Each structure stands twice: as structure tokens, then as C-alpha cells.
Amino acid sequence: MRNTALAFLLVLAPSVLLAQGMPPAAVKLDEVRQETVTDVVTGVASVEPWLRTVLCAETAGFVQSYPLREGDEVTAGETVVCELKRTTLEIDLAEAEALLYRARAEAKTAVETARAGMEEKRALRDRAERDFERAQELFKTQVVNKAELDRAEADARAASFQFDRAEQDFALAEKGADPASQARQAEVKRAEARLARVNDLLAKCRIVSPASGRVVRRLIEVGGWLVTGGPVIEIVSLKPVLVRVGVNEREIAGIRIGGAAEVRADAWPDRAFPGKVRFIVPEADLATRSIPVLIEVANEDEALRAGMFARVSISAGEPREALTVPKDAVVQSAMGTVVYTIVPNPEGGPPSARPIPVRVGSAFGSRVVIAGEGVAPGLPVIATGNEKLMPGQKVIPIGAGGPPGAGGPPGGGSGGPPAGSEGGGGGR
């Protein structure tokens, strides 16, 4: 440390002698602040749509209507993208409806036939039972013989058996469980399936957008023939968008899913888009050795468009205490990276500028983290007018940023944290 200080003094001494003959420089002051900051990782990124889809046809047909143009907005499940000619399918629909009607009628006729057969057997059974009862009475008076009585009894039993069988057939017919009814019900189902298929094809002639977004490319025209699976239109969804940035493998450890991020685009230089880390790709790019990170941005007004370049700042690590100064307070000189403070003049004249070597860390909005020997909270630093300062040169603080007795308190009096000092924009 002593060797470093000695070297710094050896470089500083000639500059001090030179500065003593120079006129005072007008400067503005700020101060060193102790703030709670969070490191950020920055990078150049590109905007991607949340969804990019090419809508394809589910059926072939002649394109009859295709009203959308590039840039038009579409709504999922509502916007009609394309309509195909339906004439042939409407003819098929009429035929399928007729076949279903006939199949149902035949199935119904089978039940009615079974019912009629059952009623017929019921009537035959009732007549046979009455004939048997009459034969019994006549046998008692010896009008009929035993053989005729036995024959009447057999006829009654046979008629009862036939009725029972017809009743069972009717029950099965009602349930569709008998072979004839099953065959007719199969025809009904076949006709229903054919009708459903035609209706499905008719529905597919009206192609509706499956996603909300905007049209970026038309892939067919009115009058063209669209094949099954043929592309119709390309749609992108920009609410939200994903911003893809490559993060160095040395910095990826501090980034977490859900972490805060900020996106800026050249199209909107005065606007910061808040976002959050949505995806971290688990594989590094072999060419750049960077790991893709995807930032989700709500983008409700669609200000960010697919393909735009952007600059991303991602919060990394835990909040910590650090000393910060305005970015403009840090200058490069022959002595290295320094900030200038002021030394009061014991004779009451203008103060003089004194450089302090510093190490620069992360940037947060308009301020930057520094560290160095002699740097402490409240230390006045020159924020403007330091570009050509010489060590030991007299300075005249102006404006609200001067030290006590020279235009106002250090730092302009606000003392608040800089924009972005807790996870906002900036760079590492």
C-alpha cells in the first residue's frame, strides 16, 4: 500500500505544480452516498413474440374469402381468417341427413313390428285359454272326449309359450339387443357418424384464429386451392413479449427465475419496460459460451415489436450496502481511475481539487458503485467540470451542488437513492 501511495504521489507532484499556475475552474459538486444496491447484469438482447404460429388448414378447399391483411389484430376463437367454398359439402350434408332419417325410421319400425307380433301372440294365447276352459266344461257334460280336451290344453300351452317368446323379443327390440335391432342400430350409428363428419368438414371450412395477436404474413390468396395441412396465415402474439439476452457463464449464478429486470429499446429512448426473468435455458450457446435468459415484458400497448434490439438489465444477487457517486464524477487520468474531491483553502480562497484513486463497480441509473482509500459517505466529489482538471487546481463550486459556504450543501440536498439503485437498470 505504501509503495502504491508513493507511486501515486510521484505522478501527482508535477501535476500539482502545473495546476498552481492555472486559473480556477468552475465545477458542480455532488457527494458520496451509502445506499442499498443490487448488482445487475446487462446485455444486448432481441425481442421475440410470446407466440409465433402458422395457421394451417384442416381440410382442402377453394378459398372463397380471406379478409385479413398484415398488421390486423386477431382474437382467439373469434376472428375468421379464411372461408372455403361449401357447396359440395352442403350437398353431402343433405344426403347424410336423409340417410340418418331412414335408418332411424327403420330402427323404429323394428320395435313396432316386435310390439305388433307380441300383441298378436297375446290375442292367440287368450283365445286358446278360453277354448281350453270351454273344452273342460264340455268334457264334464261328455260333449267332447278326452282327446279333444288334451288337444285344447296343448294349444293353450303352445299359445302361452309363443306369447312369452314374443314378449321377450319385444323387450329386446326396445333395448336394441336383438340381432335385427342391433343391425338397424348399427345403421343408425353409421348414419350419425357420416352426418357428424360432414358437419365437421363444414365447420373446418371456416378457419378461425386459435390465438390472439397480429397478422405478420399472408400465405394464401382468394381463388387459390388450399390443401389439407396447407399454411394459411402467420400470427405473432406480442402481449406479452419475451426478450432474449445471453448471460456470461460467470454471471448466471446470481440470476433467478422471477428476478426483476428492465428493458430499454432505441425506439423508446426515454422509456424503461419493467420485466421479470421467465426462463433460463439450461444449455449454453457453444459459440459464445453465454446462457440464454428470457425476460417477460407485459407490453400491453405493443410498443415492443418482434425483432427489435434492446438493452437488458437483470437484478443479480442479494441487496447490499455500497458507496455510490454520479457516473460523471469518475474520470480517467494519468493516475488511473479517480474521483476529484475538494480541499478547503486555509487562507479563505477557492478550494483546490484533489484526486482519489477508486475502483469502479456496478452502475445503477445515473450513479456508480466505487471503492477506494479515503472514500466515505458525505465526501464531496466534483460531478461536472472535472474533465480537464489538474490535481491541486483551484475550483469555484457553482449552483446548488457546492459545499457549505460555496453555493449549497453537497449532493444538491435530496440525499435520496438514485433511480434503479435497488434492482433497476444499469450495468456490470
Coordinates of N, CA, C and O in Angstrom, one line a residue, residues 107 110 165 168-187:
A107 N -85.2 -48.4 -37.7 CA -85.0 -48.9 -36.3 C -86.3 -48.8 -35.5 O -86.6 -49.7 -34.7
A110 N -88.7 -51.6 -36.5 CA -88.4 -52.9 -36.0 C -89.0 -53.0 -34.6 O -89.6 -54.1 -34.2
R165 N -92.5 -65.8 -25.7 CA -91.3 -65.6 -26.6 C -91.5 -64.2 -27.3 O -90.5 -63.5 -27.4
Q168 N -90.6 -61.4 -24.9 CA -89.1 -61.3 -24.8 C -88.5 -60.6 -26.0 O -87.6 -59.8 -25.8
D169 N -89.0 -61.0 -27.2 CA -88.4 -60.3 -28.4 C -88.7 -58.8 -28.4 O -87.9 -58.1 -28.8
F170 N -89.9 -58.5 -27.9 CA -90.3 -57.0 -27.9 C -89.4 -56.3 -26.9 O -88.9 -55.2 -27.2
A171 N -89.1 -56.9 -25.7 CA -88.3 -56.3 -24.7 C -86.9 -56.1 -25.3 O -86.2 -55.0 -25.1
L172 N -86.3 -57.1 -26.0 CA -85.0 -57.0 -26.6 C -85.0 -55.9 -27.6 O -84.0 -55.2 -27.8
A173 N -86.1 -55.9 -28.4 CA -86.2 -54.9 -29.5 C -86.1 -53.5 -28.9 O -85.5 -52.5 -29.5
E174 N -86.9 -53.3 -27.8 CA -86.9 -51.9 -27.2 C -85.5 -51.5 -26.7 O -85.1 -50.4 -26.8
K175 N -84.7 -52.5 -26.2 CA -83.4 -52.2 -25.8 C -82.4 -52.3 -26.9 O -81.2 -51.9 -26.7
G176 N -82.8 -52.7 -28.1 CA -81.9 -52.8 -29.2 C -80.9 -54.0 -29.1 O -79.8 -53.9 -29.6
A177 N -81.4 -55.0 -28.3 CA -80.5 -56.1 -28.0 C -80.7 -57.3 -28.9 O -79.9 -58.3 -28.9
D178 N -81.7 -57.3 -29.7 CA -81.9 -58.5 -30.6 C -81.1 -58.3 -31.8 O -80.7 -57.2 -32.2
P179 N -80.8 -59.4 -32.6 CA -79.9 -59.2 -33.8 C -80.4 -58.3 -34.8 O -79.7 -57.5 -35.4
A180 N -81.7 -58.3 -35.1 CA -82.3 -57.4 -36.1 C -82.2 -56.0 -35.6 O -81.8 -55.1 -36.4
S181 N -82.5 -55.7 -34.4 CA -82.4 -54.3 -33.9 C -81.0 -53.9 -33.8 O -80.7 -52.7 -34.1
Q182 N -80.1 -54.8 -33.4 CA -78.7 -54.4 -33.4 C -78.2 -54.0 -34.8 O -77.4 -53.0 -34.9
A183 N -78.6 -54.7 -35.8 CA -78.2 -54.4 -37.1 C -78.7 -53.0 -37.5 O -78.0 -52.2 -38.1
R184 N -80.0 -52.7 -37.2 CA -80.6 -51.4 -37.5 C -80.0 -50.3 -36.7 O -79.8 -49.2 -37.2
Q185 N -79.7 -50.6 -35.4 CA -79.0 -49.5 -34.6 C -77.6 -49.2 -35.2 O -77.1 -48.1 -35.1
A186 N -76.9 -50.3 -35.7 CA -75.6 -50.0 -36.3 C -75.7 -49.1 -37.5 O -74.9 -48.2 -37.7
E187 N -76.8 -49.3 -38.3 CA -77.0 -48.4 -39.4 C -77.3 -47.0 -38.9 O -76.8 -46.0 -39.6

